[in-house]
PDB file of C-alpha atoms and ligand atoms in Angstrom:
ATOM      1  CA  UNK A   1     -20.344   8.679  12.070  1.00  0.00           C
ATOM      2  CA  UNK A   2     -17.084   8.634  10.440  1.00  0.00           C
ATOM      3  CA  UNK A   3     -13.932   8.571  11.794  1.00  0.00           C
ATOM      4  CA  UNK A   4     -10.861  10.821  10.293  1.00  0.00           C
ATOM      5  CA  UNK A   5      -7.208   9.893  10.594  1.00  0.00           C
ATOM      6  CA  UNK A   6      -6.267  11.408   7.663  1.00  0.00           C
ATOM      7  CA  UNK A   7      -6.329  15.061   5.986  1.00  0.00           C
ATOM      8  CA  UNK A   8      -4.645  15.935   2.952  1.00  0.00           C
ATOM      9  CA  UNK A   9      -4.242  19.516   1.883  1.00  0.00           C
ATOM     10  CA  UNK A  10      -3.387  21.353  -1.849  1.00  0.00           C
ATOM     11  CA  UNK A  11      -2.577  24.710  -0.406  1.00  0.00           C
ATOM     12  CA  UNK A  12      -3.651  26.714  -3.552  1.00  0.00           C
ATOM     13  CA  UNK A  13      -3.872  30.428  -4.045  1.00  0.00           C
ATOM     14  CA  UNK A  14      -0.887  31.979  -2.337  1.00  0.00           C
ATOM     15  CA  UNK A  15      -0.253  33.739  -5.479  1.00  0.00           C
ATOM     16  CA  UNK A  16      -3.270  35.180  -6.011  1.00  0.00           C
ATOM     17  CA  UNK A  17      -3.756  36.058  -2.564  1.00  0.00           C
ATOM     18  CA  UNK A  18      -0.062  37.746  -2.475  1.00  0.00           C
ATOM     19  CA  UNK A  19      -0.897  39.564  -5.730  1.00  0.00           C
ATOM     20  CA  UNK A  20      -4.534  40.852  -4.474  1.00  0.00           C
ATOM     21  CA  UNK A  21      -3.545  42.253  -0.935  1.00  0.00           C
ATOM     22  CA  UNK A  22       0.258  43.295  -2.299  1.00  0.00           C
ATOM     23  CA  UNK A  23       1.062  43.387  -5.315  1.00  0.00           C
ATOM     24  CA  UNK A  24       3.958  40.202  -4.791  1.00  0.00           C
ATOM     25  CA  UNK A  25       3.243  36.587  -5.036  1.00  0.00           C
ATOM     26  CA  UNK A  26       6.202  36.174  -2.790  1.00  0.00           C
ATOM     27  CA  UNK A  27       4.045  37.985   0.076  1.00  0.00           C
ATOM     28  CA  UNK A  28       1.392  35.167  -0.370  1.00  0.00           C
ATOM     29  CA  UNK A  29       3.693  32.080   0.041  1.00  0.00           C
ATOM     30  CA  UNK A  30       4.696  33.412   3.324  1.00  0.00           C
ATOM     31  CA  UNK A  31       0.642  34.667   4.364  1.00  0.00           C
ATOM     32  CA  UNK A  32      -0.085  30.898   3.459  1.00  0.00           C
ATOM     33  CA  UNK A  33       2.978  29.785   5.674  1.00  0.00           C
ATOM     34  CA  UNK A  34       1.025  31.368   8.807  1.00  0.00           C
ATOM     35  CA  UNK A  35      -1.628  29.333   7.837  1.00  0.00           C
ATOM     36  CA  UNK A  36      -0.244  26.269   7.738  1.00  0.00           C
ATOM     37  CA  UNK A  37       0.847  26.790  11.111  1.00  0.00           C
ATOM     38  CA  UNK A  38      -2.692  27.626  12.555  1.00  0.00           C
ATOM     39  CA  UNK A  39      -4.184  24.435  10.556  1.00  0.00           C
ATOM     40  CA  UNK A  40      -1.339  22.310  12.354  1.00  0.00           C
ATOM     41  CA  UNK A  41      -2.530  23.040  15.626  1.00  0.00           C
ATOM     42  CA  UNK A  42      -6.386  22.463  14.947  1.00  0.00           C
ATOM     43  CA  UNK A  43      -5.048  19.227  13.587  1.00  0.00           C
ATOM     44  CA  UNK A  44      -3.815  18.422  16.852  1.00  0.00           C
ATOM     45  CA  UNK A  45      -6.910  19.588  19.139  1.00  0.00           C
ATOM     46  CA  UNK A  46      -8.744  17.520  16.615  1.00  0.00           C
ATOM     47  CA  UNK A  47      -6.855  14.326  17.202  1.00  0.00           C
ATOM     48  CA  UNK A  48      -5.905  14.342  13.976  1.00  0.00           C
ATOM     49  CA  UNK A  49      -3.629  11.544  13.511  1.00  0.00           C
ATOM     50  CA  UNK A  50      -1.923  12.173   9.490  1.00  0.00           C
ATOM     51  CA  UNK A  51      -1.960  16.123   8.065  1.00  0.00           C
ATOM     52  CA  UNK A  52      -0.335  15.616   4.223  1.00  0.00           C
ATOM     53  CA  UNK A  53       0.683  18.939   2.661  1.00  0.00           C
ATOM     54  CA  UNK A  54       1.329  19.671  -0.384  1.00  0.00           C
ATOM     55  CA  UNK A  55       4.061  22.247  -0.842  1.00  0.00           C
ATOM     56  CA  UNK A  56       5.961  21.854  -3.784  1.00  0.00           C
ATOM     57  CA  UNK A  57       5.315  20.305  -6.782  1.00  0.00           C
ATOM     58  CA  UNK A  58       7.140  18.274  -9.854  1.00  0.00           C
ATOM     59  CA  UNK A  59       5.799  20.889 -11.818  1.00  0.00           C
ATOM     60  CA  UNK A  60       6.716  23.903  -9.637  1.00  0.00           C
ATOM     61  CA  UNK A  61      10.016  23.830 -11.139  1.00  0.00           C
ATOM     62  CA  UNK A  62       8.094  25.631 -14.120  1.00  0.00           C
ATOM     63  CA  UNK A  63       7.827  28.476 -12.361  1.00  0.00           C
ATOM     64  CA  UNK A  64      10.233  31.584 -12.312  1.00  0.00           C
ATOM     65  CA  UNK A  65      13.842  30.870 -10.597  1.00  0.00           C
ATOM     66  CA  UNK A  66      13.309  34.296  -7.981  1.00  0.00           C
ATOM     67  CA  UNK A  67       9.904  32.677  -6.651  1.00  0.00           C
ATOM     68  CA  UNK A  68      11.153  28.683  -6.002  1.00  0.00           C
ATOM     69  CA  UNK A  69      14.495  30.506  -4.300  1.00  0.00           C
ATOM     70  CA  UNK A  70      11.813  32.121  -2.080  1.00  0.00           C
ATOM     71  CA  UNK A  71       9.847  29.259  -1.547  1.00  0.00           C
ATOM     72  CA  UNK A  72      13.487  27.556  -0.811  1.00  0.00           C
ATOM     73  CA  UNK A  73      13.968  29.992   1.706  1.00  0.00           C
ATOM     74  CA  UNK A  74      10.753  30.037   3.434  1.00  0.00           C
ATOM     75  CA  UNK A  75      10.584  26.386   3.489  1.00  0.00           C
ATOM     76  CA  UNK A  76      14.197  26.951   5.497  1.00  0.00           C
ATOM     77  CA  UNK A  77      13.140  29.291   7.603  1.00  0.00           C
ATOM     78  CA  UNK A  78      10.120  27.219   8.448  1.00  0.00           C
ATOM     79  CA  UNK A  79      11.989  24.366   9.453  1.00  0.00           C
ATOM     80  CA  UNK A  80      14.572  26.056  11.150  1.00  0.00           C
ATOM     81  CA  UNK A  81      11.952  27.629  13.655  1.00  0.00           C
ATOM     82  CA  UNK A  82       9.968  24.895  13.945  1.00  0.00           C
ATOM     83  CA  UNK A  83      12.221  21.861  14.833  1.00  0.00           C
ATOM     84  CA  UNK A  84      11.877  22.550  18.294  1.00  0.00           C
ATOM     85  CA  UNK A  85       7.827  23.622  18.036  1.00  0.00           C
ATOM     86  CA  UNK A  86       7.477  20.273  16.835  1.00  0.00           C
ATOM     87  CA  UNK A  87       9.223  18.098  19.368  1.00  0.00           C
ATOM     88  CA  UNK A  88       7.751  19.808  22.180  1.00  0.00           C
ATOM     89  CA  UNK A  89       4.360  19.216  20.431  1.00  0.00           C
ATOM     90  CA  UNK A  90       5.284  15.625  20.051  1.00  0.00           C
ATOM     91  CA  UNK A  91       4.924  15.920  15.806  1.00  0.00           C
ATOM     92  CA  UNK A  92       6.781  13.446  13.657  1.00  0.00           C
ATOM     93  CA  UNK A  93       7.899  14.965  10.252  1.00  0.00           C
ATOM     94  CA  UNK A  94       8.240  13.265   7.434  1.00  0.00           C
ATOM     95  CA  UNK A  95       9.012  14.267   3.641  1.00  0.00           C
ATOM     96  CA  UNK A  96       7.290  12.654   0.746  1.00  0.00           C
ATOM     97  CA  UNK A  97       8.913  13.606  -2.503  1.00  0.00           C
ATOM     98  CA  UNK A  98      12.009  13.840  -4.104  1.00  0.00           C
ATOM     99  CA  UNK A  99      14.528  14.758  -1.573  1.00  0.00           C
ATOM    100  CA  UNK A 100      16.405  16.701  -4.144  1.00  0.00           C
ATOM    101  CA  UNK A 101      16.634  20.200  -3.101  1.00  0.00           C
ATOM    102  CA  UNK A 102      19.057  22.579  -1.986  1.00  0.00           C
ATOM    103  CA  UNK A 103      22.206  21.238  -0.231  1.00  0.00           C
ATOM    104  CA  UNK A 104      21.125  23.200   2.734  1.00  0.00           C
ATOM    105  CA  UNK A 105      17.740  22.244   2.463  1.00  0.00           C
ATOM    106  CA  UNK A 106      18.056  18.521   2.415  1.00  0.00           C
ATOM    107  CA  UNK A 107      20.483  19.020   5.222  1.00  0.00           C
ATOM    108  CA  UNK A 108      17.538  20.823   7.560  1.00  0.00           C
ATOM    109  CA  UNK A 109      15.221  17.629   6.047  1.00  0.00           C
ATOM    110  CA  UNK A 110      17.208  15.047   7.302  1.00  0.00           C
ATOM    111  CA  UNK A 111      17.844  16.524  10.353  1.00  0.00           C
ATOM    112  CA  UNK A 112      14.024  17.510  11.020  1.00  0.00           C
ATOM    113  CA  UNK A 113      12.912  14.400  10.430  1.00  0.00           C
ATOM    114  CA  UNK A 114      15.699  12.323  12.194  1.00  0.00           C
ATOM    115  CA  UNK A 115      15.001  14.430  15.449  1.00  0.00           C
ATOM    116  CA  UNK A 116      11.085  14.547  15.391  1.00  0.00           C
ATOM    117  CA  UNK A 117      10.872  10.003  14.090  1.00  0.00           C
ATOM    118  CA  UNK A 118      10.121   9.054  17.790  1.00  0.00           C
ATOM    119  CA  UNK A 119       7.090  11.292  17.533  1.00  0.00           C
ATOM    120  CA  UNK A 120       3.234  10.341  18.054  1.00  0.00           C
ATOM    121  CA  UNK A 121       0.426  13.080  18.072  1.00  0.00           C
ATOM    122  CA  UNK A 122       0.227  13.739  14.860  1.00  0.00           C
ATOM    123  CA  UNK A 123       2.730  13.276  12.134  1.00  0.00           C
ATOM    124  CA  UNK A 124       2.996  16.013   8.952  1.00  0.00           C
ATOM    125  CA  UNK A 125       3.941  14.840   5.688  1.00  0.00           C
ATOM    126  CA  UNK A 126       5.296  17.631   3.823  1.00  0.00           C
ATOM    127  CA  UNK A 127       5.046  16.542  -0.056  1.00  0.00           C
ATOM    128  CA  UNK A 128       8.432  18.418  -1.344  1.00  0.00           C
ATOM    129  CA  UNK A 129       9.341  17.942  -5.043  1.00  0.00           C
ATOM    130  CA  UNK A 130       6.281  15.275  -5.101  1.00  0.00           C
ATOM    131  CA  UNK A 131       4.905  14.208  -8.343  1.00  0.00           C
ATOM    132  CA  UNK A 132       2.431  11.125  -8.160  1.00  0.00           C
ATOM    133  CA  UNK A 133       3.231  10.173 -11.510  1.00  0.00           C
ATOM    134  CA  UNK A 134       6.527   9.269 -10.505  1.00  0.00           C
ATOM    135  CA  UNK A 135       5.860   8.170  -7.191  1.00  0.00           C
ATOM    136  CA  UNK A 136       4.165   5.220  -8.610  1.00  0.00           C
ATOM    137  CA  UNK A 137       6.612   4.405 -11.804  1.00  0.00           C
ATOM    138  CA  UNK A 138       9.233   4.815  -9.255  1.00  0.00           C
ATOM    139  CA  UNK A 139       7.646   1.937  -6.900  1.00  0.00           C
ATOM    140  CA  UNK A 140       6.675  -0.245  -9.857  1.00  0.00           C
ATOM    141  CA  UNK A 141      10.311  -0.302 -11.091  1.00  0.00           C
ATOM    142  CA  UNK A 142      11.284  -1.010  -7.346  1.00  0.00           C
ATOM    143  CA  UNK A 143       8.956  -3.930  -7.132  1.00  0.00           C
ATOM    144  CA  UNK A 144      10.069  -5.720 -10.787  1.00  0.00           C
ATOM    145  CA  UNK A 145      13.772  -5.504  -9.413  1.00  0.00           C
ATOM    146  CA  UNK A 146      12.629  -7.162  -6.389  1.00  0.00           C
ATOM    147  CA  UNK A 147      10.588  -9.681  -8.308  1.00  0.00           C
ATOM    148  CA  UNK A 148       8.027  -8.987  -6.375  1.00  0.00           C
ATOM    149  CA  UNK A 149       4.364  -9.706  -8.001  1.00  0.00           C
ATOM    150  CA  UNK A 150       2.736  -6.210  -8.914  1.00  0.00           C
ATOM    151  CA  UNK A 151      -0.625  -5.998  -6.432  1.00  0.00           C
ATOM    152  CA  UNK A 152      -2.611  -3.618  -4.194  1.00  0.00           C
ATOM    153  CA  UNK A 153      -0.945  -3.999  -1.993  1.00  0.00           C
ATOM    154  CA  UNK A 154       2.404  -4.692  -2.795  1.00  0.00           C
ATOM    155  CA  UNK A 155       1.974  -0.899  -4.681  1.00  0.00           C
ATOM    156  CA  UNK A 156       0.401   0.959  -1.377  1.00  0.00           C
ATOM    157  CA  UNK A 157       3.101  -0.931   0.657  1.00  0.00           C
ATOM    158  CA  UNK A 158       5.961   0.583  -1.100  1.00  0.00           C
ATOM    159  CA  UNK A 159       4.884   4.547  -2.389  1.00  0.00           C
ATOM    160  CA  UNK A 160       6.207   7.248  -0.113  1.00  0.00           C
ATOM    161  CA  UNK A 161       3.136   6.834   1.674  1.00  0.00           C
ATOM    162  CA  UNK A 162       4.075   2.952   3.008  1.00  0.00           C
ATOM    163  CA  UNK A 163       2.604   2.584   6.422  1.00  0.00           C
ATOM    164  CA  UNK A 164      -0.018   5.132   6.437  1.00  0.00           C
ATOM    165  CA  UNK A 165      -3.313   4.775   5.872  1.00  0.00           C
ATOM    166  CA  UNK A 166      -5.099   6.755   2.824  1.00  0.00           C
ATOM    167  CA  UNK A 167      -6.546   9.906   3.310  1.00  0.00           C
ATOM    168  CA  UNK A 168     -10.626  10.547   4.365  1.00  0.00           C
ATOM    169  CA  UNK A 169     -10.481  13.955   3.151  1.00  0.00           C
ATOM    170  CA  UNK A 170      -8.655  15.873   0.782  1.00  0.00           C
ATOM    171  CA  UNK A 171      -9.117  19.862   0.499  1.00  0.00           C
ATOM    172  CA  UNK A 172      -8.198  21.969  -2.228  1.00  0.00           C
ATOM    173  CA  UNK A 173      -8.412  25.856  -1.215  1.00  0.00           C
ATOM    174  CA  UNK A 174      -7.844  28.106  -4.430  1.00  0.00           C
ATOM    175  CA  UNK A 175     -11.169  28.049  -6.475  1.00  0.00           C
ATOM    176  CA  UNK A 176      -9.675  25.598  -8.726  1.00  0.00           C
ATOM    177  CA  UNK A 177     -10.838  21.619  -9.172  1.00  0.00           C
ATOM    178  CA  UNK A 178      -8.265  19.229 -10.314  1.00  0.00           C
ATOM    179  CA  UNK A 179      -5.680  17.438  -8.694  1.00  0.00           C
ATOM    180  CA  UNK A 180      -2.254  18.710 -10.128  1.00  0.00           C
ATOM    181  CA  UNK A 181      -0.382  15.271  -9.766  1.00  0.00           C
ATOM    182  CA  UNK A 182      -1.159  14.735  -6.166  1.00  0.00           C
ATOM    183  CA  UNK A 183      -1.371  11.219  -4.584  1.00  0.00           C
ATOM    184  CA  UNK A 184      -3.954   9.603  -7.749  1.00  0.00           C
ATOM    185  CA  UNK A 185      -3.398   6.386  -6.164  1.00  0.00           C
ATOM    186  CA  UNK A 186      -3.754   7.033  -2.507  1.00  0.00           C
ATOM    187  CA  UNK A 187      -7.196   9.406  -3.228  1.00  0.00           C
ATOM    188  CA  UNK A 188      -8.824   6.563  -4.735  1.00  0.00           C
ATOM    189  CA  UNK A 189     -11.944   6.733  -2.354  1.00  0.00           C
ATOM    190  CA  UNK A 190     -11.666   9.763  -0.737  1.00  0.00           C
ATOM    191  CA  UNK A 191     -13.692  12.499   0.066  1.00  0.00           C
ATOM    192  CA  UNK A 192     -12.788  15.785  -1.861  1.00  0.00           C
ATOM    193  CA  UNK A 193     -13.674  18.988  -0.746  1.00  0.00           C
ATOM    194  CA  UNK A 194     -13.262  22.204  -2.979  1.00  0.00           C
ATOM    195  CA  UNK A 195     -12.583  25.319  -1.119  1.00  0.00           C
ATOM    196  CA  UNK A 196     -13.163  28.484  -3.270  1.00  0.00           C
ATOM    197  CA  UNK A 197     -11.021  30.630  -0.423  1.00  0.00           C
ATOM    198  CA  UNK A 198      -7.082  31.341  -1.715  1.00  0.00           C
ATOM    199  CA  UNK A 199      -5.059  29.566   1.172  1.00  0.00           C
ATOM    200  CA  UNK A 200      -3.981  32.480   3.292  1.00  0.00           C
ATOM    201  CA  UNK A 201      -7.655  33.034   3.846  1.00  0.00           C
ATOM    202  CA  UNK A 202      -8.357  29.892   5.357  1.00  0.00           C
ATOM    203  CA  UNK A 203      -8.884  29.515   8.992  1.00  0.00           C
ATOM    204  CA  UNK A 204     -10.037  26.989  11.699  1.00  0.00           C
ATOM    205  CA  UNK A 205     -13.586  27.493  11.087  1.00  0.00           C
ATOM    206  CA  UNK A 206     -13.595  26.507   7.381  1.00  0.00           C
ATOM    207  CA  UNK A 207     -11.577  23.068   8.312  1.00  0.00           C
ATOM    208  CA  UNK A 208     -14.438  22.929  10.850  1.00  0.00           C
ATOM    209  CA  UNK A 209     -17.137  23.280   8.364  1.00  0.00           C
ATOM    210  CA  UNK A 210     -15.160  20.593   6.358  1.00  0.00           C
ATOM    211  CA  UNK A 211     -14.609  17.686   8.830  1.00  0.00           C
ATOM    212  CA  UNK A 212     -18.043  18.082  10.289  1.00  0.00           C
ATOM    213  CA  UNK A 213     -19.681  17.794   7.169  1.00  0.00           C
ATOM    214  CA  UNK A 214     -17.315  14.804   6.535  1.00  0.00           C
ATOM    215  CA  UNK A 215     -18.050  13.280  10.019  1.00  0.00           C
ATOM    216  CA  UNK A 216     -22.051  12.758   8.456  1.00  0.00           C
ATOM    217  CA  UNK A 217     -21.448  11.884   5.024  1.00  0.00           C
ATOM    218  CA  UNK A 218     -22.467   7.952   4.066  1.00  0.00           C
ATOM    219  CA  UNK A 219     -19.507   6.737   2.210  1.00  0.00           C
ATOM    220  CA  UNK A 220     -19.980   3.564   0.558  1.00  0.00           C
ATOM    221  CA  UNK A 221     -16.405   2.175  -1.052  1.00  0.00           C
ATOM    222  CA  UNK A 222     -19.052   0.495  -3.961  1.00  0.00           C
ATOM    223  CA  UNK A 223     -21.490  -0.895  -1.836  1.00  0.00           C
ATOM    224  CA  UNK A 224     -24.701   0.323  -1.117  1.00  0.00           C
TER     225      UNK A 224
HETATM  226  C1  LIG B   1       0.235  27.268  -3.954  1.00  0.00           C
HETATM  227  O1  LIG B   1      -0.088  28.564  -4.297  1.00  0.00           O
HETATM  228  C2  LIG B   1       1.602  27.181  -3.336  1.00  0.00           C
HETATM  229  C3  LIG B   1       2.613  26.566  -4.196  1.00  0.00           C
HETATM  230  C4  LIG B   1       2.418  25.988  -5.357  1.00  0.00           C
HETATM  231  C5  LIG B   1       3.961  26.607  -3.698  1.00  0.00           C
HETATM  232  P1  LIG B   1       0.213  29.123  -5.759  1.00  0.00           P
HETATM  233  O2  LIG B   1       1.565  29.741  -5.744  1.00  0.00           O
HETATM  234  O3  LIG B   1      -0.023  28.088  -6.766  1.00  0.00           O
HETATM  235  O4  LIG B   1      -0.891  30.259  -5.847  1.00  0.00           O
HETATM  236  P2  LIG B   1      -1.737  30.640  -7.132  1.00  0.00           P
HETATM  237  O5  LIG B   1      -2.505  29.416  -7.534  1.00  0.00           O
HETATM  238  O6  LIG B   1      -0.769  31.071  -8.190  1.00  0.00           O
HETATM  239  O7  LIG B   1      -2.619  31.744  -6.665  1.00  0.00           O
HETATM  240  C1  LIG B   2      -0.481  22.530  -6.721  1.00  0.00           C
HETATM  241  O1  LIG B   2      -0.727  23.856  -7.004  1.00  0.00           O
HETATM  242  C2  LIG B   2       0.814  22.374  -6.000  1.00  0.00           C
HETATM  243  C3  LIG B   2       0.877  22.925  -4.654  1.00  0.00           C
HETATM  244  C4  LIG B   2      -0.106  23.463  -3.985  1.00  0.00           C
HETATM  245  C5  LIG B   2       2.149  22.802  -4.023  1.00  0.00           C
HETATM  246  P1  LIG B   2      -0.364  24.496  -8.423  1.00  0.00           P
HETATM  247  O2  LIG B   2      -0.795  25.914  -8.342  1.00  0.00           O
HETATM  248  O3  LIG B   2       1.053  24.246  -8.736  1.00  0.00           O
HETATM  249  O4  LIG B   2      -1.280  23.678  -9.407  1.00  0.00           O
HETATM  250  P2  LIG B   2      -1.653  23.980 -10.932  1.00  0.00           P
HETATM  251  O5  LIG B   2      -0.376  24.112 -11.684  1.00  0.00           O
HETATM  252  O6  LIG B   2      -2.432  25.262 -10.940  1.00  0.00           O
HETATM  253  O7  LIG B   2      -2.484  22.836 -11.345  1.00  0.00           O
HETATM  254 MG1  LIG B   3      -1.710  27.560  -7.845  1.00  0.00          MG
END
């Protein structure tokens, strides 16, 4: 059997899902935000030890201004709540991305993640204003200034992502199969799943249905 430290997450669909039930995208974004709650603590009866989310995109910035300020707000909202949910519950946050935001965001950010850094159940990434494009320019460039020899390692060592270990699974809820610029390097060999189900529609027993298929697949990493 396999084991699973590692889940990463494109939450996809809120849209759709906000425009289906009520007419407002906006409406979705915060349906999915519920979810992402619920999918936090299965992570932790599961013993998950890394949940990566991804939550805003490089290319988000595409979309209109009203629905990022929304997302902006949510996002602040979230974090304002949750600080305190997450150091009782012993969760480290960290933020991979960009930590360009709003002044009042990257305030919350630091904060979040200075109080919760001690913690060791599970730890969230949150990938905010993450582009994997530019993740790995950015660590190339840092590794020629530091004349450091461009390897494997030396690469995985120094992306957002330093320290922890790649993801088993990936899931992509939304009906939709690509990767939109989401860690190329660190989902070299793992195991995707496609989840036809918009976001706010997905619950416990899909992830279940995921990780136990997971648990029984034969992965081979080129051998045989
Ligand atoms: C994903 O849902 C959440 C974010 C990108 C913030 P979408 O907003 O992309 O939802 P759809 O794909 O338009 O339905
Ligand atoms: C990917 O979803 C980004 C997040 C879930 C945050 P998108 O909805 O932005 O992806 P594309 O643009 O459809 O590929
Ligand atoms: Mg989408």
């Amino acid at each position: 059997m396999n084991s699973l430290n590692h889940v990463a997450i494109i939450m996809d669909g809120n849209g759709r899902w906000g425009i289906k039930h009520y007419n407002s995208r906006n409406k979705g974004h915060r349906a999915g935000l519920e979810v992402v709650e619920k999918i936090i603590n299965v992570s932790l009866k599961k013993k998950i030890s890394y949940l990566t989310l991804y939550a805003f995109s490089t290319e988000n910035w595409k979309r209109p201004k009203k629905e990022i300020n929304y997302l902006f707000k949510l996002l602040e909202t979230f974090l304002k709540n949750q600080i305190s949910d997450l150091e009782k519950k012993n969760i480290k946050l960290k933020i991979i991305g960009k930590k360009k935001l709003t002044p009042k965001l990257n305030k919350l950010i630091l904060l979040s993640e200075k109080k919760t850094e001690n913690n060791s159940s599970l730890q969230i990434n949150l990938a905010l204003n993450y582009g994997s494009k530019s993740e790995i320019i950015h660590t190339i460039k840092y590794l020629n200034k530091k004349n450091k020899i461009i390897s494997e390692k030396n690469i995985s060592n120094n992306l957002y992502t330093k320290k922890i270990p790649d993801p088993e699974i990936l899931i992509r809820t939304g009906n939709t199969k690509r990767l939109s610029n989401f860690l190329l390097w660190q989902l070299a060999y793992t195991e995707i799943f496609f989840e036809k189900k918009l976001w706010p529609d997905f619950n416990e027993k899909d992830f279940n249905k995921i990780i136990n298929k997971f648990l029984n697949l034969k992965r081979n990493f080129g051998s045989i």
